[in-house]
C-alpha cells in the first residue's frame, strides 16, 4: 500500500485540487453548488480556515486556504467538506455511479475521488502563480473564452478589490496587482 506524505506547516497557506469520482460533471448544478457551499461553511465554522481563492468547475475545484496559527490539519477539513456534501447530495440527488467492491468495503459513495492534491505555498511568487492558475482554469478547460465569464470563481471578488482587471486573459496584462501575501 502506498505511503502518502503530506507537507504540514502550522498556519500554512495551501493550494488544493479536489476531483469528483470519474470526473463526473456534477459540481456546478444549482443543487450541488448549494450543498457544497453549506458543507464548506459548516466545516469552516467548526475548523476555521480562510479561503484565499477558489474556482468551482463541473468536475473539480481548486482553492487556496490559509490555516490558523498552530493548525496544519487541512485533511480533516476536506474530509468534513466531502463527507457533508456527499451525505446531502445522496439525500437530495441520489446515488452516483455503481460502487465497486473497494468502495463498498470502505463505505464510500461514488461522489469524490479519494484523496486530494495539496501543494504548500512557499512564497509570494508561488502564491501568484497558483492564484492565476485557479482563476484561469475555466479558460484552460474550454468552459469559457474569457476569465470574467466564469461565474463560480473568486476572480470576481478580486476584480472588485482591484487585484485583477476584468479583462485579464492570463499572462501579465491585467494580472494580480496589490495582492497582500504577507501571510505566507
PDB file of C-alpha atoms in Angstrom:
ATOM      1  CA  UNK A   1       0.000   0.000   0.000  1.00  0.00           C
ATOM      2  CA  UNK A   2       1.495   3.383  -0.899  1.00  0.00           C
ATOM      3  CA  UNK A   3       2.509   5.771   1.814  1.00  0.00           C
ATOM      4  CA  UNK A   4       1.149   9.250   1.224  1.00  0.00           C
ATOM      5  CA  UNK A   5       3.191  12.070   2.637  1.00  0.00           C
ATOM      6  CA  UNK A   6       1.680  15.466   3.192  1.00  0.00           C
ATOM      7  CA  UNK A   7       3.573  18.645   3.899  1.00  0.00           C
ATOM      8  CA  UNK A   8       2.175  20.237   7.036  1.00  0.00           C
ATOM      9  CA  UNK A   9       3.057  23.731   8.218  1.00  0.00           C
ATOM     10  CA  UNK A  10       1.081  25.181  11.087  1.00  0.00           C
ATOM     11  CA  UNK A  11      -0.659  28.324   9.909  1.00  0.00           C
ATOM     12  CA  UNK A  12       0.397  27.473   6.349  1.00  0.00           C
ATOM     13  CA  UNK A  13      -1.096  28.501   3.032  1.00  0.00           C
ATOM     14  CA  UNK A  14      -2.034  25.649   0.703  1.00  0.00           C
ATOM     15  CA  UNK A  15      -3.273  25.090  -2.843  1.00  0.00           C
ATOM     16  CA  UNK A  16      -5.718  22.206  -3.353  1.00  0.00           C
ATOM     17  CA  UNK A  17      -7.346  20.336  -6.183  1.00  0.00           C
ATOM     18  CA  UNK A  18     -10.312  18.101  -5.358  1.00  0.00           C
ATOM     19  CA  UNK A  19     -11.901  15.975  -8.101  1.00  0.00           C
ATOM     20  CA  UNK A  20     -15.224  14.166  -8.464  1.00  0.00           C
ATOM     21  CA  UNK A  21     -15.395  10.410  -8.929  1.00  0.00           C
ATOM     22  CA  UNK A  22     -14.534   9.553 -12.546  1.00  0.00           C
ATOM     23  CA  UNK A  23     -14.663  13.297 -13.237  1.00  0.00           C
ATOM     24  CA  UNK A  24     -18.443  13.340 -13.219  1.00  0.00           C
ATOM     25  CA  UNK A  25     -19.568  16.912 -14.049  1.00  0.00           C
ATOM     26  CA  UNK A  26     -21.843  17.412 -11.037  1.00  0.00           C
ATOM     27  CA  UNK A  27     -20.426  20.361  -9.102  1.00  0.00           C
ATOM     28  CA  UNK A  28     -21.867  23.339 -10.977  1.00  0.00           C
ATOM     29  CA  UNK A  29     -25.525  22.318 -10.837  1.00  0.00           C
ATOM     30  CA  UNK A  30     -27.634  24.622  -8.683  1.00  0.00           C
ATOM     31  CA  UNK A  31     -28.260  21.934  -6.077  1.00  0.00           C
ATOM     32  CA  UNK A  32     -24.639  20.803  -5.892  1.00  0.00           C
ATOM     33  CA  UNK A  33     -23.381  24.387  -5.528  1.00  0.00           C
ATOM     34  CA  UNK A  34     -25.831  24.994  -2.687  1.00  0.00           C
ATOM     35  CA  UNK A  35     -24.858  21.754  -0.925  1.00  0.00           C
ATOM     36  CA  UNK A  36     -21.135  22.376  -1.380  1.00  0.00           C
ATOM     37  CA  UNK A  37     -21.447  25.926  -0.069  1.00  0.00           C
ATOM     38  CA  UNK A  38     -23.263  24.676   3.029  1.00  0.00           C
ATOM     39  CA  UNK A  39     -20.706  21.905   3.627  1.00  0.00           C
ATOM     40  CA  UNK A  40     -17.865  24.435   3.164  1.00  0.00           C
ATOM     41  CA  UNK A  41     -19.379  26.944   5.601  1.00  0.00           C
ATOM     42  CA  UNK A  42     -20.335  24.299   8.196  1.00  0.00           C
ATOM     43  CA  UNK A  43     -16.800  22.904   8.113  1.00  0.00           C
ATOM     44  CA  UNK A  44     -15.296  26.388   8.286  1.00  0.00           C
ATOM     45  CA  UNK A  45     -17.412  27.065  11.382  1.00  0.00           C
ATOM     46  CA  UNK A  46     -16.002  24.036  13.190  1.00  0.00           C
ATOM     47  CA  UNK A  47     -12.499  24.019  11.696  1.00  0.00           C
ATOM     48  CA  UNK A  48     -11.643  27.611  10.723  1.00  0.00           C
ATOM     49  CA  UNK A  49      -9.693  28.450   7.587  1.00  0.00           C
ATOM     50  CA  UNK A  50      -9.509  31.408   5.246  1.00  0.00           C
ATOM     51  CA  UNK A  51     -10.403  30.867   1.598  1.00  0.00           C
ATOM     52  CA  UNK A  52      -7.920  32.971  -0.350  1.00  0.00           C
ATOM     53  CA  UNK A  53      -9.073  31.840  -3.807  1.00  0.00           C
ATOM     54  CA  UNK A  54     -11.486  29.282  -5.210  1.00  0.00           C
ATOM     55  CA  UNK A  55     -12.822  28.150  -8.562  1.00  0.00           C
ATOM     56  CA  UNK A  56     -15.565  25.583  -8.954  1.00  0.00           C
ATOM     57  CA  UNK A  57     -15.619  23.642 -12.218  1.00  0.00           C
ATOM     58  CA  UNK A  58     -18.053  20.901 -13.237  1.00  0.00           C
ATOM     59  CA  UNK A  59     -15.794  18.005 -12.204  1.00  0.00           C
ATOM     60  CA  UNK A  60     -13.245  19.521  -9.829  1.00  0.00           C
ATOM     61  CA  UNK A  61     -12.387  22.532  -7.754  1.00  0.00           C
ATOM     62  CA  UNK A  62      -9.241  24.447  -6.925  1.00  0.00           C
ATOM     63  CA  UNK A  63      -8.696  26.536  -3.833  1.00  0.00           C
ATOM     64  CA  UNK A  64      -6.075  28.251  -1.748  1.00  0.00           C
ATOM     65  CA  UNK A  65      -6.538  28.195   2.013  1.00  0.00           C
ATOM     66  CA  UNK A  66      -4.751  29.854   4.896  1.00  0.00           C
ATOM     67  CA  UNK A  67      -4.946  27.823   8.102  1.00  0.00           C
ATOM     68  CA  UNK A  68      -4.948  29.343  11.591  1.00  0.00           C
ATOM     69  CA  UNK A  69      -1.723  29.649  13.551  1.00  0.00           C
ATOM     70  CA  UNK A  70      -0.892  26.397  15.314  1.00  0.00           C
ATOM     71  CA  UNK A  71      -3.037  24.341  12.918  1.00  0.00           C
ATOM     72  CA  UNK A  72      -1.872  22.276   9.945  1.00  0.00           C
ATOM     73  CA  UNK A  73      -4.736  19.790   9.649  1.00  0.00           C
ATOM     74  CA  UNK A  74      -6.248  20.560   6.267  1.00  0.00           C
ATOM     75  CA  UNK A  75      -7.112  16.879   5.820  1.00  0.00           C
ATOM     76  CA  UNK A  76      -9.847  16.994   8.470  1.00  0.00           C
ATOM     77  CA  UNK A  77     -11.372  19.965   6.685  1.00  0.00           C
ATOM     78  CA  UNK A  78     -11.502  18.159   3.325  1.00  0.00           C
ATOM     79  CA  UNK A  79     -12.822  15.012   4.999  1.00  0.00           C
ATOM     80  CA  UNK A  80     -15.633  17.054   6.547  1.00  0.00           C
ATOM     81  CA  UNK A  81     -16.453  19.045   3.401  1.00  0.00           C
ATOM     82  CA  UNK A  82     -16.523  15.944   1.230  1.00  0.00           C
ATOM     83  CA  UNK A  83     -18.459  13.943   3.828  1.00  0.00           C
ATOM     84  CA  UNK A  84     -21.103  16.596   4.470  1.00  0.00           C
ATOM     85  CA  UNK A  85     -21.518  17.238   0.760  1.00  0.00           C
ATOM     86  CA  UNK A  86     -21.795  13.520  -0.028  1.00  0.00           C
ATOM     87  CA  UNK A  87     -24.404  12.888   2.666  1.00  0.00           C
ATOM     88  CA  UNK A  88     -26.544  15.819   1.485  1.00  0.00           C
ATOM     89  CA  UNK A  89     -26.010  15.047  -2.202  1.00  0.00           C
ATOM     90  CA  UNK A  90     -27.072  11.422  -1.814  1.00  0.00           C
ATOM     91  CA  UNK A  91     -30.149  12.527   0.109  1.00  0.00           C
ATOM     92  CA  UNK A  92     -31.193  15.180  -2.444  1.00  0.00           C
ATOM     93  CA  UNK A  93     -29.908  13.810  -5.755  1.00  0.00           C
ATOM     94  CA  UNK A  94     -29.440  10.110  -5.178  1.00  0.00           C
ATOM     95  CA  UNK A  95     -26.562   7.689  -5.632  1.00  0.00           C
ATOM     96  CA  UNK A  96     -23.805   8.306  -8.085  1.00  0.00           C
ATOM     97  CA  UNK A  97     -22.146   5.568 -10.102  1.00  0.00           C
ATOM     98  CA  UNK A  98     -22.395   1.952  -9.037  1.00  0.00           C
ATOM     99  CA  UNK A  99     -19.873   1.223  -6.297  1.00  0.00           C
ATOM    100  CA  UNK A 100     -17.087  -1.291  -6.772  1.00  0.00           C
ATOM    101  CA  UNK A 101     -16.043  -3.801  -4.082  1.00  0.00           C
ATOM    102  CA  UNK A 102     -13.375  -1.478  -2.683  1.00  0.00           C
ATOM    103  CA  UNK A 103     -15.824   1.407  -2.272  1.00  0.00           C
ATOM    104  CA  UNK A 104     -18.420  -0.894  -0.697  1.00  0.00           C
ATOM    105  CA  UNK A 105     -15.817  -2.266   1.742  1.00  0.00           C
ATOM    106  CA  UNK A 106     -14.745   1.261   2.728  1.00  0.00           C
ATOM    107  CA  UNK A 107     -18.370   2.501   2.816  1.00  0.00           C
ATOM    108  CA  UNK A 108     -17.546   5.142   0.204  1.00  0.00           C
ATOM    109  CA  UNK A 109     -20.001   6.702  -2.202  1.00  0.00           C
ATOM    110  CA  UNK A 110     -19.078   7.466  -5.798  1.00  0.00           C
ATOM    111  CA  UNK A 111     -19.136  11.240  -5.485  1.00  0.00           C
ATOM    112  CA  UNK A 112     -15.462  12.156  -4.942  1.00  0.00           C
ATOM    113  CA  UNK A 113     -12.121  10.728  -5.957  1.00  0.00           C
ATOM    114  CA  UNK A 114     -10.195   9.500  -2.971  1.00  0.00           C
ATOM    115  CA  UNK A 115      -7.750  11.968  -1.537  1.00  0.00           C
ATOM    116  CA  UNK A 116      -6.884  15.373  -2.972  1.00  0.00           C
ATOM    117  CA  UNK A 117      -3.909  17.228  -4.391  1.00  0.00           C
ATOM    118  CA  UNK A 118      -2.112  19.569  -1.989  1.00  0.00           C
ATOM    119  CA  UNK A 119       0.743  21.983  -2.555  1.00  0.00           C
ATOM    120  CA  UNK A 120       2.222  24.169   0.162  1.00  0.00           C
ATOM    121  CA  UNK A 121       2.545  27.773  -0.988  1.00  0.00           C
ATOM    122  CA  UNK A 122       6.184  28.670  -0.470  1.00  0.00           C
ATOM    123  CA  UNK A 123       6.409  32.395  -1.213  1.00  0.00           C
ATOM    124  CA  UNK A 124       4.724  35.334  -2.911  1.00  0.00           C
ATOM    125  CA  UNK A 125       5.639  34.255  -6.444  1.00  0.00           C
ATOM    126  CA  UNK A 126       4.278  30.769  -5.759  1.00  0.00           C
ATOM    127  CA  UNK A 127       1.054  32.293  -4.425  1.00  0.00           C
ATOM    128  CA  UNK A 128       0.584  34.486  -7.509  1.00  0.00           C
ATOM    129  CA  UNK A 129       1.271  31.525  -9.820  1.00  0.00           C
ATOM    130  CA  UNK A 130      -1.387  29.373  -8.117  1.00  0.00           C
ATOM    131  CA  UNK A 131      -3.759  32.322  -7.750  1.00  0.00           C
ATOM    132  CA  UNK A 132      -3.591  32.895 -11.513  1.00  0.00           C
ATOM    133  CA  UNK A 133      -3.837  29.167 -12.236  1.00  0.00           C
ATOM    134  CA  UNK A 134      -7.088  28.902 -10.271  1.00  0.00           C
ATOM    135  CA  UNK A 135      -8.694  31.864 -11.965  1.00  0.00           C
ATOM    136  CA  UNK A 136      -7.576  30.945 -15.494  1.00  0.00           C
ATOM    137  CA  UNK A 137      -8.632  27.301 -15.159  1.00  0.00           C
ATOM    138  CA  UNK A 138     -12.124  27.625 -16.751  1.00  0.00           C
ATOM    139  CA  UNK A 139     -10.497  29.071 -19.882  1.00  0.00           C
ATOM    140  CA  UNK A 140      -7.853  26.331 -19.879  1.00  0.00           C
ATOM    141  CA  UNK A 141     -10.623  23.713 -19.841  1.00  0.00           C
ATOM    142  CA  UNK A 142     -12.534  25.422 -22.651  1.00  0.00           C
ATOM    143  CA  UNK A 143     -15.546  26.263 -20.491  1.00  0.00           C
ATOM    144  CA  UNK A 144     -15.413  29.977 -21.379  1.00  0.00           C
ATOM    145  CA  UNK A 145     -13.342  32.215 -23.626  1.00  0.00           C
ATOM    146  CA  UNK A 146     -12.742  34.921 -21.003  1.00  0.00           C
ATOM    147  CA  UNK A 147     -11.933  34.502 -17.319  1.00  0.00           C
ATOM    148  CA  UNK A 148     -14.574  37.063 -16.357  1.00  0.00           C
ATOM    149  CA  UNK A 149     -17.285  34.901 -17.964  1.00  0.00           C
ATOM    150  CA  UNK A 150     -16.893  32.047 -15.473  1.00  0.00           C
ATOM    151  CA  UNK A 151     -19.410  32.602 -12.717  1.00  0.00           C
ATOM    152  CA  UNK A 152     -18.111  30.310  -9.959  1.00  0.00           C
ATOM    153  CA  UNK A 153     -14.746  31.825  -9.148  1.00  0.00           C
ATOM    154  CA  UNK A 154     -13.231  34.233  -6.644  1.00  0.00           C
ATOM    155  CA  UNK A 155     -11.922  36.130  -9.686  1.00  0.00           C
ATOM    156  CA  UNK A 156     -14.946  38.449  -9.477  1.00  0.00           C
ATOM    157  CA  UNK A 157     -14.179  39.330  -5.857  1.00  0.00           C
ATOM    158  CA  UNK A 158     -10.640  40.260  -6.814  1.00  0.00           C
ATOM    159  CA  UNK A 159     -11.784  42.384  -9.749  1.00  0.00           C
ATOM    160  CA  UNK A 160     -13.959  44.372  -7.299  1.00  0.00           C
ATOM    161  CA  UNK A 161     -10.959  44.751  -4.991  1.00  0.00           C
ATOM    162  CA  UNK A 162      -8.750  45.949  -7.866  1.00  0.00           C
ATOM    163  CA  UNK A 163      -6.436  42.938  -7.704  1.00  0.00           C
ATOM    164  CA  UNK A 164      -7.326  41.854 -11.254  1.00  0.00           C
ATOM    165  CA  UNK A 165      -8.604  43.832 -14.215  1.00  0.00           C
ATOM    166  CA  UNK A 166     -11.851  42.368 -15.542  1.00  0.00           C
ATOM    167  CA  UNK A 167     -10.319  41.810 -18.975  1.00  0.00           C
ATOM    168  CA  UNK A 168      -7.433  39.708 -17.623  1.00  0.00           C
ATOM    169  CA  UNK A 169      -6.849  36.832 -20.021  1.00  0.00           C
ATOM    170  CA  UNK A 170      -3.844  35.147 -18.481  1.00  0.00           C
ATOM    171  CA  UNK A 171      -0.304  36.410 -18.748  1.00  0.00           C
ATOM    172  CA  UNK A 172       0.963  39.673 -17.306  1.00  0.00           C
ATOM    173  CA  UNK A 173      -1.536  42.206 -18.695  1.00  0.00           C
ATOM    174  CA  UNK A 174      -4.225  42.897 -16.107  1.00  0.00           C
ATOM    175  CA  UNK A 175      -2.512  40.498 -13.761  1.00  0.00           C
ATOM    176  CA  UNK A 176      -2.585  40.487  -9.988  1.00  0.00           C
ATOM    177  CA  UNK A 177      -1.905  43.956  -8.580  1.00  0.00           C
ATOM    178  CA  UNK A 178      -1.580  44.637  -4.880  1.00  0.00           C
ATOM    179  CA  UNK A 179      -2.247  41.099  -3.635  1.00  0.00           C
ATOM    180  CA  UNK A 180      -1.258  41.004   0.013  1.00  0.00           C
ATOM    181  CA  UNK A 181       0.779  37.882   0.628  1.00  0.00           C
ATOM    182  CA  UNK A 182       2.490  38.841   3.851  1.00  0.00           C
ATOM    183  CA  UNK A 183       0.666  35.932   5.494  1.00  0.00           C
ATOM    184  CA  UNK A 184       2.726  33.191   3.789  1.00  0.00           C
TER     185      UNK A 184
END
